[in-house]
Amino acid sequence: QSVLTQPPSVSAAPGQKVTISCSGSSSNIGNNYLSWYQHLPGTAHKLLIYDNNKRPSGIPDRFSGSKSGTSATLGITGLQTGDEADYYCGTWDSSLSAWVFGGGTKLTVL
Amino acid sequence: QLQLQESGPGLVKPSETLSLTCSVSGGSISSSSHYWGWIRQPPGKGLEWIGSLYYSGSTYYNPSLKSRVTISVDTSKNQFSLRLSSVTAADTAVYYCARLSADSSGYYGIKDSWGQGTLVTVSS
């Protein structure tokens, strides 16, 4: 059971927009910065978003992050088949004194 | 371009010690701007942070694993290592190493580069 809660799967058509939620508590998301990661099987995880809503260089602005209270959202617009992957959120949990993650969300681009 | 590569035995017997090494290329493990860490993912489950290390040797571990974990660094080889003792089947997982950058609070938790991972199975 992961500390952060994500939907197991989401799907949308090419060109459409999708959002992936990440829910936590005041000990993690509510008071700490959140990151989002993309993982395509057989490849290394890729950092998509850090500090809730910042994109590393090279990450297209189709990817966006937001946070409100104890929940966060990853948005992906203009979906491409290459976006099919698993997405994870992660942050520090002050109560556990540990870095924690969501269980991951599998994105299918239909 | 920074690359990280995990290596070590893919099969470990119960009660023994799991040992993995992460080799870093394209960058220095002695960077003052980064920590280095280990993360794992058991089959069908989510990611779990194991621990983090600074090139000086300073470490901090997941409290749930702290009694069994040792992470160390070899700056001469540009590598860092993980040792997990007294393993059981529950330690079967894909193990990843990663470079960690600081977020705006100064906490080194942004995993900005990852290795591809290595599967370690605990079985007799």
PDB file of C-alpha atoms in Angstrom:
ATOM      1  CA  GLN A   1       0.000   0.000   0.000  1.00  0.00           C
ATOM      2  CA  SER A   2       1.622   3.228  -1.190  1.00  0.00           C
ATOM      3  CA  VAL A   3       1.543   6.354   0.979  1.00  0.00           C
ATOM      4  CA  LEU A   4       0.420   8.504  -1.950  1.00  0.00           C
ATOM      5  CA  THR A   5      -2.704   7.477  -3.854  1.00  0.00           C
ATOM      6  CA  GLN A   6      -2.871   7.453  -7.640  1.00  0.00           C
ATOM      7  CA  PRO A   7      -5.459   5.912  -9.966  1.00  0.00           C
ATOM      8  CA  PRO A   8      -4.159   2.603 -11.336  1.00  0.00           C
ATOM      9  CA  SER A   9      -4.905   3.576 -14.913  1.00  0.00           C
ATOM     10  CA  VAL A  10      -6.125   6.369 -17.158  1.00  0.00           C
ATOM     11  CA  SER A  11      -6.709   6.497 -20.876  1.00  0.00           C
ATOM     12  CA  ALA A  12      -7.414   9.013 -23.594  1.00  0.00           C
ATOM     13  CA  ALA A  13      -7.216   9.362 -27.342  1.00  0.00           C
ATOM     14  CA  PRO A  14      -4.267  10.817 -29.238  1.00  0.00           C
ATOM     15  CA  GLY A  15      -4.330  14.586 -29.233  1.00  0.00           C
ATOM     16  CA  GLN A  16      -6.534  14.743 -26.156  1.00  0.00           C
ATOM     17  CA  LYS A  17      -5.693  15.846 -22.627  1.00  0.00           C
ATOM     18  CA  VAL A  18      -5.409  13.647 -19.551  1.00  0.00           C
ATOM     19  CA  THR A  19      -4.880  14.333 -15.877  1.00  0.00           C
ATOM     20  CA  ILE A  20      -3.370  12.030 -13.258  1.00  0.00           C
ATOM     21  CA  SER A  21      -4.109  12.693  -9.613  1.00  0.00           C
ATOM     22  CA  CYS A  22      -1.904  12.106  -6.587  1.00  0.00           C
ATOM     23  CA  SER A  23      -3.481  12.314  -3.162  1.00  0.00           C
ATOM     24  CA  GLY A  24      -1.746  12.443   0.186  1.00  0.00           C
ATOM     25  CA  SER A  25      -1.852  14.218   3.527  1.00  0.00           C
ATOM     26  CA  SER A  26      -0.495  17.209   5.381  1.00  0.00           C
ATOM     27  CA  SER A  27       2.631  15.271   6.320  1.00  0.00           C
ATOM     28  CA  ASN A  28       3.617  14.779   2.703  1.00  0.00           C
ATOM     29  CA  ILE A  29       2.010  16.617  -0.209  1.00  0.00           C
ATOM     30  CA  GLY A  30       0.441  19.264   1.995  1.00  0.00           C
ATOM     31  CA  ASN A  31       3.746  20.631   3.225  1.00  0.00           C
ATOM     32  CA  ASN A  32       6.444  19.425   0.844  1.00  0.00           C
ATOM     33  CA  TYR A  33       7.382  19.747  -2.785  1.00  0.00           C
ATOM     34  CA  LEU A  34       6.229  17.073  -5.218  1.00  0.00           C
ATOM     35  CA  SER A  35       7.855  15.494  -8.274  1.00  0.00           C
ATOM     36  CA  TRP A  36       6.452  13.457 -11.146  1.00  0.00           C
ATOM     37  CA  TYR A  37       8.257  10.710 -13.050  1.00  0.00           C
ATOM     38  CA  GLN A  38       7.593   8.863 -16.299  1.00  0.00           C
ATOM     39  CA  HIS A  39       8.651   5.262 -16.792  1.00  0.00           C
ATOM     40  CA  LEU A  40       8.588   3.433 -20.072  1.00  0.00           C
ATOM     41  CA  PRO A  41       9.362  -0.289 -19.598  1.00  0.00           C
ATOM     42  CA  GLY A  42      12.961  -1.122 -20.268  1.00  0.00           C
ATOM     43  CA  THR A  43      14.094   2.467 -19.936  1.00  0.00           C
ATOM     44  CA  ALA A  44      15.216   4.694 -17.090  1.00  0.00           C
ATOM     45  CA  HIS A  45      12.645   6.736 -15.224  1.00  0.00           C
ATOM     46  CA  LYS A  46      12.461  10.333 -16.423  1.00  0.00           C
ATOM     47  CA  LEU A  47      11.863  13.365 -14.225  1.00  0.00           C
ATOM     48  CA  LEU A  48       8.904  15.309 -15.665  1.00  0.00           C
ATOM     49  CA  ILE A  49       7.999  17.810 -12.945  1.00  0.00           C
ATOM     50  CA  TYR A  50       9.717  18.988  -9.766  1.00  0.00           C
ATOM     51  CA  ASP A  51       8.819  21.561  -7.102  1.00  0.00           C
ATOM     52  CA  ASN A  52       5.128  20.858  -7.880  1.00  0.00           C
ATOM     53  CA  ASN A  53       5.051  22.620 -11.221  1.00  0.00           C
ATOM     54  CA  LYS A  54       8.528  23.127 -12.692  1.00  0.00           C
ATOM     55  CA  ARG A  55       9.748  21.339 -15.798  1.00  0.00           C
ATOM     56  CA  PRO A  56      13.389  20.280 -16.251  1.00  0.00           C
ATOM     57  CA  SER A  57      15.009  21.424 -19.448  1.00  0.00           C
ATOM     58  CA  GLY A  58      13.982  19.237 -22.358  1.00  0.00           C
ATOM     59  CA  ILE A  59      10.535  18.389 -20.998  1.00  0.00           C
ATOM     60  CA  PRO A  60       7.885  19.810 -23.352  1.00  0.00           C
ATOM     61  CA  ASP A  61       5.253  22.177 -22.030  1.00  0.00           C
ATOM     62  CA  ARG A  62       2.626  19.546 -22.842  1.00  0.00           C
ATOM     63  CA  PHE A  63       3.434  18.302 -19.347  1.00  0.00           C
ATOM     64  CA  SER A  64       2.286  20.396 -16.392  1.00  0.00           C
ATOM     65  CA  GLY A  65       1.984  19.991 -12.651  1.00  0.00           C
ATOM     66  CA  SER A  66      -0.182  21.598 -10.025  1.00  0.00           C
ATOM     67  CA  LYS A  67      -0.850  21.209  -6.319  1.00  0.00           C
ATOM     68  CA  SER A  68      -3.725  22.167  -4.086  1.00  0.00           C
ATOM     69  CA  GLY A  69      -3.750  21.284  -0.421  1.00  0.00           C
ATOM     70  CA  THR A  70      -2.937  17.607  -0.033  1.00  0.00           C
ATOM     71  CA  SER A  71      -3.460  16.670  -3.681  1.00  0.00           C
ATOM     72  CA  ALA A  72      -1.505  17.161  -6.861  1.00  0.00           C
ATOM     73  CA  THR A  73      -2.199  16.708 -10.531  1.00  0.00           C
ATOM     74  CA  LEU A  74      -0.098  15.918 -13.574  1.00  0.00           C
ATOM     75  CA  GLY A  75      -1.580  17.161 -16.825  1.00  0.00           C
ATOM     76  CA  ILE A  76      -0.600  15.995 -20.288  1.00  0.00           C
ATOM     77  CA  THR A  77      -1.984  17.698 -23.369  1.00  0.00           C
ATOM     78  CA  GLY A  78      -1.704  16.743 -27.027  1.00  0.00           C
ATOM     79  CA  LEU A  79      -1.364  13.066 -26.132  1.00  0.00           C
ATOM     80  CA  GLN A  80       0.985  10.991 -28.247  1.00  0.00           C
ATOM     81  CA  THR A  81       1.389   7.231 -28.431  1.00  0.00           C
ATOM     82  CA  GLY A  82       4.877   7.742 -27.061  1.00  0.00           C
ATOM     83  CA  ASP A  83       3.329   9.033 -23.829  1.00  0.00           C
ATOM     84  CA  GLU A  84       2.099   5.523 -22.988  1.00  0.00           C
ATOM     85  CA  ALA A  85       3.956   4.811 -19.776  1.00  0.00           C
ATOM     86  CA  ASP A  86       3.684   4.516 -16.026  1.00  0.00           C
ATOM     87  CA  TYR A  87       3.631   7.788 -14.082  1.00  0.00           C
ATOM     88  CA  TYR A  88       4.640   8.208 -10.443  1.00  0.00           C
ATOM     89  CA  CYS A  89       4.400  11.054  -7.971  1.00  0.00           C
ATOM     90  CA  GLY A  90       6.825  11.403  -5.089  1.00  0.00           C
ATOM     91  CA  THR A  91       7.558  13.647  -2.129  1.00  0.00           C
ATOM     92  CA  TRP A  92       8.980  13.762   1.400  1.00  0.00           C
ATOM     93  CA  ASP A  93       6.834  12.525   4.261  1.00  0.00           C
ATOM     94  CA  SER A  94       7.657  14.431   7.430  1.00  0.00           C
ATOM     95  CA  SER A  95       5.924  11.929   9.720  1.00  0.00           C
ATOM     96  CA  LEU A  96       7.623   8.885   8.235  1.00  0.00           C
ATOM     97  CA  SER A  97      10.933  10.695   7.685  1.00  0.00           C
ATOM     98  CA  ALA A  98      11.081   9.048   4.302  1.00  0.00           C
ATOM     99  CA  TRP A  99      10.708   9.788   0.631  1.00  0.00           C
ATOM    100  CA  VAL A 100       7.429   8.292  -0.525  1.00  0.00           C
ATOM    101  CA  PHE A 101       5.797   7.569  -3.853  1.00  0.00           C
ATOM    102  CA  GLY A 102       2.416   6.913  -5.351  1.00  0.00           C
ATOM    103  CA  GLY A 103       1.581   3.440  -6.604  1.00  0.00           C
ATOM    104  CA  GLY A 104       1.855   4.553 -10.204  1.00  0.00           C
ATOM    105  CA  THR A 105      -0.659   5.215 -12.968  1.00  0.00           C
ATOM    106  CA  LYS A 106      -0.575   3.437 -16.306  1.00  0.00           C
ATOM    107  CA  LEU A 107      -1.469   5.773 -19.163  1.00  0.00           C
ATOM    108  CA  THR A 108      -2.950   4.220 -22.271  1.00  0.00           C
ATOM    109  CA  VAL A 109      -3.256   6.315 -25.406  1.00  0.00           C
ATOM    110  CA  LEU A 110      -6.072   4.674 -27.313  1.00  0.00           C
TER     111      LEU A 110
ATOM    112  CA  GLN B   1      25.195  12.956 -20.373  1.00  0.00           C
ATOM    113  CA  LEU B   2      24.945  11.388 -16.945  1.00  0.00           C
ATOM    114  CA  GLN B   3      24.415   7.638 -16.896  1.00  0.00           C
ATOM    115  CA  LEU B   4      23.896   5.291 -13.963  1.00  0.00           C
ATOM    116  CA  GLN B   5      24.214   1.528 -14.192  1.00  0.00           C
ATOM    117  CA  GLU B   6      23.292  -0.977 -11.501  1.00  0.00           C
ATOM    118  CA  SER B   7      25.180  -4.246 -11.217  1.00  0.00           C
ATOM    119  CA  GLY B   8      25.222  -7.240  -8.920  1.00  0.00           C
ATOM    120  CA  PRO B   9      23.871 -10.753  -8.436  1.00  0.00           C
ATOM    121  CA  GLY B  10      20.370 -11.374  -9.724  1.00  0.00           C
ATOM    122  CA  LEU B  11      19.741 -14.142  -7.209  1.00  0.00           C
ATOM    123  CA  VAL B  12      20.321 -14.041  -3.473  1.00  0.00           C
ATOM    124  CA  LYS B  13      19.496 -16.709  -0.906  1.00  0.00           C
ATOM    125  CA  PRO B  14      17.212 -15.981   2.048  1.00  0.00           C
ATOM    126  CA  SER B  15      19.039 -14.683   5.149  1.00  0.00           C
ATOM    127  CA  GLU B  16      22.057 -13.622   3.070  1.00  0.00           C
ATOM    128  CA  THR B  17      23.174 -10.120   2.129  1.00  0.00           C
ATOM    129  CA  LEU B  18      22.168  -8.418  -1.110  1.00  0.00           C
ATOM    130  CA  SER B  19      24.961  -6.320  -2.616  1.00  0.00           C
ATOM    131  CA  LEU B  20      24.599  -3.959  -5.561  1.00  0.00           C
ATOM    132  CA  THR B  21      26.808  -1.313  -7.117  1.00  0.00           C
ATOM    133  CA  CYS B  22      25.834   1.764  -9.088  1.00  0.00           C
ATOM    134  CA  SER B  23      28.443   2.995 -11.552  1.00  0.00           C
ATOM    135  CA  VAL B  24      28.189   6.644 -12.524  1.00  0.00           C
ATOM    136  CA  SER B  25      29.501   7.941 -15.842  1.00  0.00           C
ATOM    137  CA  GLY B  26      29.281  11.334 -17.503  1.00  0.00           C
ATOM    138  CA  GLY B  27      29.468  13.106 -14.165  1.00  0.00           C
ATOM    139  CA  SER B  28      31.249  13.054 -10.836  1.00  0.00           C
ATOM    140  CA  ILE B  29      29.882  11.333  -7.793  1.00  0.00           C
ATOM    141  CA  SER B  30      31.819  13.940  -5.794  1.00  0.00           C
ATOM    142  CA  SER B  31      29.467  16.679  -6.939  1.00  0.00           C
ATOM    143  CA  SER B  32      28.651  19.013  -4.078  1.00  0.00           C
ATOM    144  CA  SER B  33      25.220  19.652  -5.605  1.00  0.00           C
ATOM    145  CA  HIS B  34      23.822  16.150  -5.450  1.00  0.00           C
ATOM    146  CA  TYR B  35      23.063  13.169  -3.296  1.00  0.00           C
ATOM    147  CA  TRP B  36      22.816   9.620  -4.616  1.00  0.00           C
ATOM    148  CA  GLY B  37      20.184   7.079  -3.748  1.00  0.00           C
ATOM    149  CA  TRP B  38      18.647   3.654  -4.038  1.00  0.00           C
ATOM    150  CA  ILE B  39      15.000   2.928  -4.766  1.00  0.00           C
ATOM    151  CA  ARG B  40      13.297  -0.418  -5.313  1.00  0.00           C
ATOM    152  CA  GLN B  41      10.061  -1.753  -6.750  1.00  0.00           C
ATOM    153  CA  PRO B  42       8.758  -5.201  -5.778  1.00  0.00           C
ATOM    154  CA  PRO B  43       6.806  -7.009  -8.507  1.00  0.00           C
ATOM    155  CA  GLY B  44       3.336  -5.548  -8.859  1.00  0.00           C
ATOM    156  CA  LYS B  45       3.947  -2.912  -6.198  1.00  0.00           C
ATOM    157  CA  GLY B  46       4.978   0.717  -6.007  1.00  0.00           C
ATOM    158  CA  LEU B  47       8.340   2.404  -5.604  1.00  0.00           C
ATOM    159  CA  GLU B  48      10.081   2.373  -2.230  1.00  0.00           C
ATOM    160  CA  TRP B  49      12.956   4.676  -1.272  1.00  0.00           C
ATOM    161  CA  ILE B  50      15.770   2.747   0.423  1.00  0.00           C
ATOM    162  CA  GLY B  51      18.314   5.403   1.294  1.00  0.00           C
ATOM    163  CA  SER B  52      20.508   8.286   0.163  1.00  0.00           C
ATOM    164  CA  LEU B  53      24.165   9.195   0.380  1.00  0.00           C
ATOM    165  CA  TYR B  54      26.435  12.225  -0.052  1.00  0.00           C
ATOM    166  CA  TYR B  55      29.898  11.817  -1.524  1.00  0.00           C
ATOM    167  CA  SER B  56      31.409  12.601   1.879  1.00  0.00           C
ATOM    168  CA  GLY B  57      29.834   9.401   3.175  1.00  0.00           C
ATOM    169  CA  SER B  58      26.914  10.979   4.982  1.00  0.00           C
ATOM    170  CA  THR B  59      23.836   8.770   4.711  1.00  0.00           C
ATOM    171  CA  TYR B  60      20.186   8.628   5.632  1.00  0.00           C
ATOM    172  CA  TYR B  61      17.943   5.631   5.341  1.00  0.00           C
ATOM    173  CA  ASN B  62      14.300   4.681   5.178  1.00  0.00           C
ATOM    174  CA  PRO B  63      13.408   3.972   8.826  1.00  0.00           C
ATOM    175  CA  SER B  64      11.581   0.824   7.730  1.00  0.00           C
ATOM    176  CA  LEU B  65      14.840  -0.645   6.354  1.00  0.00           C
ATOM    177  CA  LYS B  66      17.451   1.180   8.416  1.00  0.00           C
ATOM    178  CA  SER B  67      18.475  -1.782  10.568  1.00  0.00           C
ATOM    179  CA  ARG B  68      19.434  -3.821   7.486  1.00  0.00           C
ATOM    180  CA  VAL B  69      20.779  -1.216   5.034  1.00  0.00           C
ATOM    181  CA  THR B  70      24.231   0.155   4.391  1.00  0.00           C
ATOM    182  CA  ILE B  71      24.978   2.549   1.524  1.00  0.00           C
ATOM    183  CA  SER B  72      28.582   3.468   0.843  1.00  0.00           C
ATOM    184  CA  VAL B  73      30.609   5.387  -1.724  1.00  0.00           C
ATOM    185  CA  ASP B  74      33.854   4.793  -3.580  1.00  0.00           C
ATOM    186  CA  THR B  75      34.797   8.137  -5.092  1.00  0.00           C
ATOM    187  CA  SER B  76      37.908   6.699  -6.748  1.00  0.00           C
ATOM    188  CA  LYS B  77      35.713   4.422  -8.842  1.00  0.00           C
ATOM    189  CA  ASN B  78      32.829   6.900  -9.165  1.00  0.00           C
ATOM    190  CA  GLN B  79      30.510   4.289  -7.661  1.00  0.00           C
ATOM    191  CA  PHE B  80      28.221   3.838  -4.717  1.00  0.00           C
ATOM    192  CA  SER B  81      26.902   0.623  -3.272  1.00  0.00           C
ATOM    193  CA  LEU B  82      23.978  -0.917  -1.441  1.00  0.00           C
ATOM    194  CA  ARG B  83      24.089  -3.718   1.078  1.00  0.00           C
ATOM    195  CA  LEU B  84      20.851  -5.165   2.449  1.00  0.00           C
ATOM    196  CA  SER B  85      21.267  -7.869   5.055  1.00  0.00           C
ATOM    197  CA  SER B  86      19.059 -10.754   6.183  1.00  0.00           C
ATOM    198  CA  VAL B  87      17.007 -10.711   3.006  1.00  0.00           C
ATOM    199  CA  THR B  88      13.697 -12.491   2.593  1.00  0.00           C
ATOM    200  CA  ALA B  89      11.372 -13.042  -0.352  1.00  0.00           C
ATOM    201  CA  ALA B  90       9.843  -9.644   0.430  1.00  0.00           C
ATOM    202  CA  ASP B  91      13.098  -8.045  -0.722  1.00  0.00           C
ATOM    203  CA  THR B  92      12.633  -9.389  -4.252  1.00  0.00           C
ATOM    204  CA  ALA B  93      12.419  -6.294  -6.409  1.00  0.00           C
ATOM    205  CA  VAL B  94      13.866  -4.239  -9.220  1.00  0.00           C
ATOM    206  CA  TYR B  95      16.519  -2.061  -7.614  1.00  0.00           C
ATOM    207  CA  TYR B  96      17.264   1.381  -9.059  1.00  0.00           C
ATOM    208  CA  CYS B  97      20.009   3.863  -8.340  1.00  0.00           C
ATOM    209  CA  ALA B  98      19.447   7.562  -8.913  1.00  0.00           C
ATOM    210  CA  ARG B  99      21.024  10.990  -8.636  1.00  0.00           C
ATOM    211  CA  LEU B 100      19.233  13.331  -6.265  1.00  0.00           C
ATOM    212  CA  SER B 101      18.932  17.074  -6.567  1.00  0.00           C
ATOM    213  CA  ALA B 102      17.571  19.536  -4.022  1.00  0.00           C
ATOM    214  CA  ASP B 103      14.052  20.897  -4.199  1.00  0.00           C
ATOM    215  CA  SER B 104      13.233  24.479  -3.286  1.00  0.00           C
ATOM    216  CA  SER B 105      13.165  23.520   0.401  1.00  0.00           C
ATOM    217  CA  GLY B 106      16.697  22.178   0.141  1.00  0.00           C
ATOM    218  CA  TYR B 107      15.689  18.556   0.526  1.00  0.00           C
ATOM    219  CA  TYR B 108      17.592  16.218  -1.784  1.00  0.00           C
ATOM    220  CA  GLY B 109      14.679  14.237  -3.114  1.00  0.00           C
ATOM    221  CA  ILE B 110      14.389  15.087  -6.796  1.00  0.00           C
ATOM    222  CA  LYS B 111      15.458  11.954  -8.648  1.00  0.00           C
ATOM    223  CA  ASP B 112      16.728  13.662 -11.791  1.00  0.00           C
ATOM    224  CA  SER B 113      18.613  10.719 -13.292  1.00  0.00           C
ATOM    225  CA  TRP B 114      17.927   7.017 -12.881  1.00  0.00           C
ATOM    226  CA  GLY B 115      19.555   3.756 -13.800  1.00  0.00           C
ATOM    227  CA  GLN B 116      17.520   1.230 -15.736  1.00  0.00           C
ATOM    228  CA  GLY B 117      17.264  -1.041 -12.734  1.00  0.00           C
ATOM    229  CA  THR B 118      18.296  -4.575 -11.933  1.00  0.00           C
ATOM    230  CA  LEU B 119      16.035  -7.389 -10.787  1.00  0.00           C
ATOM    231  CA  VAL B 120      17.116  -9.154  -7.621  1.00  0.00           C
ATOM    232  CA  THR B 121      15.273 -12.312  -6.662  1.00  0.00           C
ATOM    233  CA  VAL B 122      15.529 -13.751  -3.173  1.00  0.00           C
ATOM    234  CA  SER B 123      15.118 -17.490  -3.348  1.00  0.00           C
ATOM    235  CA  SER B 124      16.835 -20.656  -2.219  1.00  0.00           C
TER     236      SER B 124
END
